[in-house]
Coordinates of C-alpha atoms in Angstrom, one line a residue:
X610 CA 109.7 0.7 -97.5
X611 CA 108.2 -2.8 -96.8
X612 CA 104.6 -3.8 -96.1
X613 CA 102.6 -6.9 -95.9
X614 CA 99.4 -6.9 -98.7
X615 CA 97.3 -9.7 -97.3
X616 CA 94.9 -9.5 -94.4
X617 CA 96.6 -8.0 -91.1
X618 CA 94.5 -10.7 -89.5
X619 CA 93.5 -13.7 -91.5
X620 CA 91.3 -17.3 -89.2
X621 CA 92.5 -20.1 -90.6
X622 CA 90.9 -24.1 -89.6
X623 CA 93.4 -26.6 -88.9
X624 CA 94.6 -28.5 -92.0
X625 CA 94.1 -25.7 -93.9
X626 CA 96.4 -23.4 -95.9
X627 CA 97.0 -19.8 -95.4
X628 CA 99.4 -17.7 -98.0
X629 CA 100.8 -13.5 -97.3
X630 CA 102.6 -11.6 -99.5
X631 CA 105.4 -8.6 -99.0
X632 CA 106.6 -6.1 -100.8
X633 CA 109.8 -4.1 -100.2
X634 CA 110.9 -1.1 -102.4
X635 CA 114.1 0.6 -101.8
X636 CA 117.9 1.1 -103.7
X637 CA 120.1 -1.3 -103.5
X638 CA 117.0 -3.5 -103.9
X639 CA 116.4 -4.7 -100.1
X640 CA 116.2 -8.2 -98.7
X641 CA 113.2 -9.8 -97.2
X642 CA 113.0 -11.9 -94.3
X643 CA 110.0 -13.8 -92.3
X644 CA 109.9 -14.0 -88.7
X645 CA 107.0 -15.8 -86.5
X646 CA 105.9 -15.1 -82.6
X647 CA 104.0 -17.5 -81.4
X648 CA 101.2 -16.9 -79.1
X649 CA 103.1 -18.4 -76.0
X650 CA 104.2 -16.2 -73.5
X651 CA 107.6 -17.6 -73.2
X652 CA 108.0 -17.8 -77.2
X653 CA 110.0 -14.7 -79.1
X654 CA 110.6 -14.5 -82.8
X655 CA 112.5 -16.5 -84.7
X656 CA 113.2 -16.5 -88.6
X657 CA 111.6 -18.8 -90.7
X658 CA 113.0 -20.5 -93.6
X659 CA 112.1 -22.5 -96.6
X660 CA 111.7 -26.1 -96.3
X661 CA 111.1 -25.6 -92.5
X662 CA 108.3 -27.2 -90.1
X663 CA 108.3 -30.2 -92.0
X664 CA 108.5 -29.1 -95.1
X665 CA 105.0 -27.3 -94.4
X666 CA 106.8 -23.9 -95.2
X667 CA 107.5 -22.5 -98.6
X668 CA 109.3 -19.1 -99.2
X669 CA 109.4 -17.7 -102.5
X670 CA 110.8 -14.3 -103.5
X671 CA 111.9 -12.3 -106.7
X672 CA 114.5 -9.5 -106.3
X673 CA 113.9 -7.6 -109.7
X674 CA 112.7 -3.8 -109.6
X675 CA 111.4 -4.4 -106.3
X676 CA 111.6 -7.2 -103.8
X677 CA 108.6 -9.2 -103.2
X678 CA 108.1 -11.9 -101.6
X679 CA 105.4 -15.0 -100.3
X680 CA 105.2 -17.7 -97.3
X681 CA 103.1 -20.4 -97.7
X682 CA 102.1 -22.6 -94.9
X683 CA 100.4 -26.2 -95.5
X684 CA 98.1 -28.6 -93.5
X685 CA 97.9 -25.9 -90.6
X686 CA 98.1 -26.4 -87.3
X687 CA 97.2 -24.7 -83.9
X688 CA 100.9 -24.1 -83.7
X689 CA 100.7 -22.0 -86.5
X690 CA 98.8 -19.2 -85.1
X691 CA 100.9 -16.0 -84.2
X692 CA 102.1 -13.0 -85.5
X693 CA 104.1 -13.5 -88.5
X694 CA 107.0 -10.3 -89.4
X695 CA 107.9 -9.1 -93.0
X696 CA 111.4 -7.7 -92.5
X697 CA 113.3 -5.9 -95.2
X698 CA 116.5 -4.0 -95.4
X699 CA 119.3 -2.6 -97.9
X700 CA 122.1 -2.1 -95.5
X701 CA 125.5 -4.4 -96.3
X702 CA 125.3 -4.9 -92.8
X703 CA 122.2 -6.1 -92.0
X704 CA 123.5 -9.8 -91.6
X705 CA 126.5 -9.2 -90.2
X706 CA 127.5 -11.3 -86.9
X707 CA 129.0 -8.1 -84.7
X708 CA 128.1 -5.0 -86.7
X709 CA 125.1 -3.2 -85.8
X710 CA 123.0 -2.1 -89.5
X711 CA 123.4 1.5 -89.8
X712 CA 119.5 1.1 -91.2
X713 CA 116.8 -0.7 -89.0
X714 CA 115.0 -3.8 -90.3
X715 CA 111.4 -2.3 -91.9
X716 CA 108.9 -4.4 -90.8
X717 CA 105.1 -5.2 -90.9
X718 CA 103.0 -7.6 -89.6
X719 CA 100.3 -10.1 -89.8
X720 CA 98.8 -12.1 -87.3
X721 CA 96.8 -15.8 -88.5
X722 CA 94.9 -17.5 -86.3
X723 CA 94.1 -21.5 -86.6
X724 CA 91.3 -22.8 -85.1
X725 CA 90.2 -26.5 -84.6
X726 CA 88.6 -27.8 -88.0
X727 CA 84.9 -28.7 -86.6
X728 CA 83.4 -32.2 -86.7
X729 CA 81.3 -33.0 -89.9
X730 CA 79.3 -36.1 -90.5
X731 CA 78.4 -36.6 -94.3
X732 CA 75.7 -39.3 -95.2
X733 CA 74.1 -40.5 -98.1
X734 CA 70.7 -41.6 -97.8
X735 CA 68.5 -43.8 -100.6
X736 CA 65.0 -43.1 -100.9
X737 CA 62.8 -44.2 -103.5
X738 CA 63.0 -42.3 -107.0
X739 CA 65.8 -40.0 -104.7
X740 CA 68.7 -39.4 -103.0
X741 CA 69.3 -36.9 -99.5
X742 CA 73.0 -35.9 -99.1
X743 CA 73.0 -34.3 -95.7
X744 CA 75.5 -32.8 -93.2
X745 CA 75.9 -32.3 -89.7
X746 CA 78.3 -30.7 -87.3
X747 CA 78.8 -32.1 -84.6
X748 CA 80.9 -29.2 -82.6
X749 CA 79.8 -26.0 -84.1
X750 CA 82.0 -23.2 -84.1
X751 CA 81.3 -19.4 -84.4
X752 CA 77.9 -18.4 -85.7
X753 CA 76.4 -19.6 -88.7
X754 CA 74.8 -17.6 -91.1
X755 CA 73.5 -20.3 -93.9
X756 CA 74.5 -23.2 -96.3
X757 CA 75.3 -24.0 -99.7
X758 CA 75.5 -26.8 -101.5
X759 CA 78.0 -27.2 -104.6
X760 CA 78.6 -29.6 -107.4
X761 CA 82.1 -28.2 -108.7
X762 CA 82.2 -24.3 -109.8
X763 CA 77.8 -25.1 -109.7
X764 CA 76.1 -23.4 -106.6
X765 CA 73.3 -26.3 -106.3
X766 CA 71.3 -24.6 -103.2
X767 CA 71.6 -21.9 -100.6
X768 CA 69.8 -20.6 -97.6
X769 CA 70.0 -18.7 -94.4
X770 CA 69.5 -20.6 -91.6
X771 CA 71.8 -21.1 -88.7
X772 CA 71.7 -24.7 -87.9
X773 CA 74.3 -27.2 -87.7
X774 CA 72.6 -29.5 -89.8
X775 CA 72.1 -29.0 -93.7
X776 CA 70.2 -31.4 -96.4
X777 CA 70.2 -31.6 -100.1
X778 CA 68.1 -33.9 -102.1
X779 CA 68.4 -35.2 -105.9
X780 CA 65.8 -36.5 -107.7
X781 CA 66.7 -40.0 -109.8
X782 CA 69.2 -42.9 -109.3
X783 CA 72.8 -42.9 -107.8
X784 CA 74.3 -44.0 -111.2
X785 CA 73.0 -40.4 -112.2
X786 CA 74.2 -38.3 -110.2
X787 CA 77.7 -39.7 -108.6
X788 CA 80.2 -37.1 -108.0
X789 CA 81.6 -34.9 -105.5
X790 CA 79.4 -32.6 -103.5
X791 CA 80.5 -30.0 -101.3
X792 CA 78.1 -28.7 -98.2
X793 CA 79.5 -24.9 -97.1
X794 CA 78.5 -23.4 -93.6
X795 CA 78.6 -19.7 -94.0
X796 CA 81.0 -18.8 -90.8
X797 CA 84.2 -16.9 -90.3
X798 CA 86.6 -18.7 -91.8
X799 CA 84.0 -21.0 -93.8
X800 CA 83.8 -24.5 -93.0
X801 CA 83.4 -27.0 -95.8
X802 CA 82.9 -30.8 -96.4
X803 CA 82.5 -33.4 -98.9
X804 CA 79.3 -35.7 -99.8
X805 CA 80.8 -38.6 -102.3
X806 CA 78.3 -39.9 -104.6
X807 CA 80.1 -43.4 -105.3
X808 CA 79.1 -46.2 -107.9
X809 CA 80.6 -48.6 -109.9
X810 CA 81.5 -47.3 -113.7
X811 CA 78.9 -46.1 -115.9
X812 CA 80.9 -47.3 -119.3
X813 CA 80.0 -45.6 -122.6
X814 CA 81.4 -45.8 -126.0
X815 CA 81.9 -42.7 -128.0
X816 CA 80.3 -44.5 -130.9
X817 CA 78.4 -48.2 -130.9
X818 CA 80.0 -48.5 -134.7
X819 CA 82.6 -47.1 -135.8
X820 CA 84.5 -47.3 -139.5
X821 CA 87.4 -47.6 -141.5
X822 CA 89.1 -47.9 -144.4
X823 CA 91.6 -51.0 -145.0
X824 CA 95.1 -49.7 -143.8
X825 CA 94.4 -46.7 -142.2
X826 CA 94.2 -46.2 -138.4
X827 CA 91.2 -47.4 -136.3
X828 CA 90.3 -45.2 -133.2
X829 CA 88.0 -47.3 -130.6
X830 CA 86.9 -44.6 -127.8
X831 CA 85.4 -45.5 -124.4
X832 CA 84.3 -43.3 -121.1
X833 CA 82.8 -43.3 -117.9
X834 CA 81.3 -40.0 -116.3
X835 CA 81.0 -42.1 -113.1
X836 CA 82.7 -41.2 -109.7
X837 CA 85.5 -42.5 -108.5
X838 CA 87.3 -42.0 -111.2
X839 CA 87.8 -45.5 -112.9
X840 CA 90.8 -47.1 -111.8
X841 CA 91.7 -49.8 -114.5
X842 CA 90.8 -50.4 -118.1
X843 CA 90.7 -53.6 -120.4
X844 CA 90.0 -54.0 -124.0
X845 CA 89.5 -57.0 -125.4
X846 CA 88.3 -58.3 -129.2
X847 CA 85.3 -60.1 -129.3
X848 CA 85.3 -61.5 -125.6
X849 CA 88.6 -63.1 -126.0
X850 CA 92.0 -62.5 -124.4
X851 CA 93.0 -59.3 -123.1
X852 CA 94.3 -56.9 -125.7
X853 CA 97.8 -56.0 -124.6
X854 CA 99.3 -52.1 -125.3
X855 CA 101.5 -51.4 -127.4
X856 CA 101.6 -55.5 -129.2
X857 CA 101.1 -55.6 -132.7
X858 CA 99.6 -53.1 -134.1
X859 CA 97.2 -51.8 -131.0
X860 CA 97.9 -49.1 -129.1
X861 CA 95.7 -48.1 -125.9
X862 CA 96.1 -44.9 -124.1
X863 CA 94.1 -44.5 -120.8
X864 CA 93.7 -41.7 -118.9
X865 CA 91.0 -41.4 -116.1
X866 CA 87.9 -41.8 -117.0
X867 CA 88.5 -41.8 -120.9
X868 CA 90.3 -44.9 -122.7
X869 CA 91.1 -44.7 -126.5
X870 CA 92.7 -48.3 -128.6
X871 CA 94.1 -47.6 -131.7
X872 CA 94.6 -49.8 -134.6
X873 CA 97.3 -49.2 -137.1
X874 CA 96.7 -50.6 -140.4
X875 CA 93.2 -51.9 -140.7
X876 CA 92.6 -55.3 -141.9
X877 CA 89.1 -56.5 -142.9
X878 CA 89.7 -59.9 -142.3
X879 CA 91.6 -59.8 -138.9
X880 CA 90.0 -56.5 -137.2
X881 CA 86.7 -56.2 -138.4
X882 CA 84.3 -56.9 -135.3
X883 CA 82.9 -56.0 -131.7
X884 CA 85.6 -54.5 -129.3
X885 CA 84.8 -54.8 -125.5
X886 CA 86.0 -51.9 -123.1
X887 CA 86.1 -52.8 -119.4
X888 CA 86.3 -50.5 -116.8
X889 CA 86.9 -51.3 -112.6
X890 CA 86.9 -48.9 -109.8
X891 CA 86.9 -49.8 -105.9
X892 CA 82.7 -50.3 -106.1
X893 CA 82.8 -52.3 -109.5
X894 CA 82.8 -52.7 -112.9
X895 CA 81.2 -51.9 -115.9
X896 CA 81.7 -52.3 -120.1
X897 CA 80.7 -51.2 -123.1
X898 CA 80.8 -52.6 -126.4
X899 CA 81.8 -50.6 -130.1
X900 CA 81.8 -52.7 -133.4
X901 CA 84.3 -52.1 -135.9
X902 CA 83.7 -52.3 -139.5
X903 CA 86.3 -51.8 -142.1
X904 CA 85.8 -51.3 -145.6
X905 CA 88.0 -51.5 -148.2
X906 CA 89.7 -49.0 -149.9
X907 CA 88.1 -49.2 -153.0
X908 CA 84.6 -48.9 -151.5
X909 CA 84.7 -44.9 -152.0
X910 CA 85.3 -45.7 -155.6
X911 CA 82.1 -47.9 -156.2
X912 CA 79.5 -45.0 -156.5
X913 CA 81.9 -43.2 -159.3
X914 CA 82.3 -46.0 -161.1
X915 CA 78.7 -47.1 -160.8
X916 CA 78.3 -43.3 -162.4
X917 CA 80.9 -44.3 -164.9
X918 CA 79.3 -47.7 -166.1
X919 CA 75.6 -45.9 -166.4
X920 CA 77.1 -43.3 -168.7
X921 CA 78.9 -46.4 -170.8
X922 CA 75.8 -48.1 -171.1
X923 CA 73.8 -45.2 -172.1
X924 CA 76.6 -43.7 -175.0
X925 CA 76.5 -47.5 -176.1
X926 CA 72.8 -47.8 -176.3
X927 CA 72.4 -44.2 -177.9
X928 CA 75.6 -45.3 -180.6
X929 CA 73.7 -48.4 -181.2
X930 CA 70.4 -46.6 -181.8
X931 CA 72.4 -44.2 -184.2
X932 CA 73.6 -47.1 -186.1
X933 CA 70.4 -49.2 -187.0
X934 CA 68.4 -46.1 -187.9
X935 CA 67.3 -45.7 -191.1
X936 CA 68.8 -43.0 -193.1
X937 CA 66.6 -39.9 -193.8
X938 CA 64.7 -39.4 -196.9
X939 CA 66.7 -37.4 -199.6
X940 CA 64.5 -34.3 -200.5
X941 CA 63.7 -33.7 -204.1

């Protein structure tokens, strides 16, 4: 037996994805195959493979217990809407160029249909002490049955009214709030699009002063929580040259908005001092600064020993006392 779990009919919007999944149970295990009819008259099926329509097709399948089996299809197009064919069979002859299978291919079915991604204009809007992200569709498509607005996995707003345009406002300043926003028309399929809150980075250091003890490893830590994601970082030590990776003993590892210097083998006199961390993006710049103070190694040990000379003075001081006393009075 062989069947098809996803939707029998799936709507799909152009550059979209859509995903089905078949299942084929049978001894010897049977083999899967897709097919695709396309909605024109003239078209009949033919098998699909993996790797084909540009590469927009992916087949995967697992022949353990069972067979299963799963086509993918990217960055749809209108030409992507038909009925696609799950075929499975366990005949030895089921591929054979003359021979007839003694078995039938078992087949089931799924039809997808792509429709034209609707036109959505996405503005961001400064007012004072706020900002109004807002979208509009141009073409709408199908009914709609309310909005949302998303930050992420966050569900900022929602409602249920039915027209085409949709607002959001934030109250505060763009170097707040930057980020990717997401306004959702409620139709069948859903139609989505994105609001980019863009600024130049927002730098902060983990700590404005950090420490450490002479020869052990300094860690330097910078961020930016800003949108787009920041696209080059530069350290550099008290406003001089550029501090190259990997040279002497620093070692910078960057990775989107975080960046991180490390210093191997702390020196007081060569590495104590402010560290500058400077971040660009495509709308700008932005820095931070963290001073670096590095102690000795015998700075730990000053309190102990400060402990240690008070109790030296005081066993001195009582031994004196003890000395210059006068003997006691011999009782009669």
């Amino acid at each position: 037996a062989g069947f098809i779990k996803s939707p029998l009919s799936q709507k799909r919007l152009t550059q979209d994805s859509v995903e089905l999944y078949c299942e084929a149970i049978g001894n010897p295990i049977p083999e899967i195959q897709w097919w695709f009819e396309g909605n024109d008259p003239n078209e009949t099926y033919a098998q699909l493979w993996d790797g084909a329509r540009q590469d927009r097709i992916q087949i995967n399948a697992t022949y353990n217990l069972h067979s299963t089996s799963t086509v993918s299809i990217a960055n749809l197009s209108l030409d992507d809407s038909g009925m696609y064919e799950c075929r499975a069979s366990n005949d030895p002859d089921r591929n054979h160029l003359s021979k007839s299978p003694k078995v039938k291919w078992i087949r089931s079915q799924a039809n997808v249909f792509v429709i034209e991604r609707p036109n959505i204009i996405a503005l961001v809007s400064v007012a004072p002490g706020k900002l109004i992200l807002s979208c509009n569709m141009s073409t709408p498509h199908g009914h709609i049955e309310g909005h949302e607005w998303m930050r992420g996995d966050k569900t900022l707003q929602t409602d249920t009214e039915s027209s085409a345009f949709t607002s959001y406002t934030i109250e505060g300043k763009m170097e707040e709030h930057s980020g990717v926003y997401d306004c959702i028309y409620k139709t069948n399929p859903v139609v989505k699009a994105q609001v980019n809150i863009s600024v130049a980075p927002q730098v902060v250091a983990y700590k404005k002063s950090e420490h450490g003890n002479e020869g052990d490893t300094g860690v330097l830590t910078c961020k930016s929580p800003s949108f787009p994601p920041v696209s080059t970082w530069t350290w550099y030590k008290n406003e001089r040259e550029p501090i190259i990776n990997a040279s002497g003993r620093y070692i910078i590892k960057s990775s989107g908005n975080k960046t991180e210097l490390r210093i191997l083998k702390l020196s007081i006199e060569e590495d104590t001092g402010d560290y500058h961390c400077n971040a660009s993006n495509t709308f700008g710049f932005g820095g931070a600064t963290v001073n670096l103070r590095v102690r000795s190694r015998l700075a730990a040990l000053w309190p102990f020993l400060g402990i240690v000379a008070e109790v030296l003075v005081l066993v001195t001081i009582i031994f004196i006392y003890e000395k210059r006393r006068k003997p006691d009075e011999v009782l009669d």
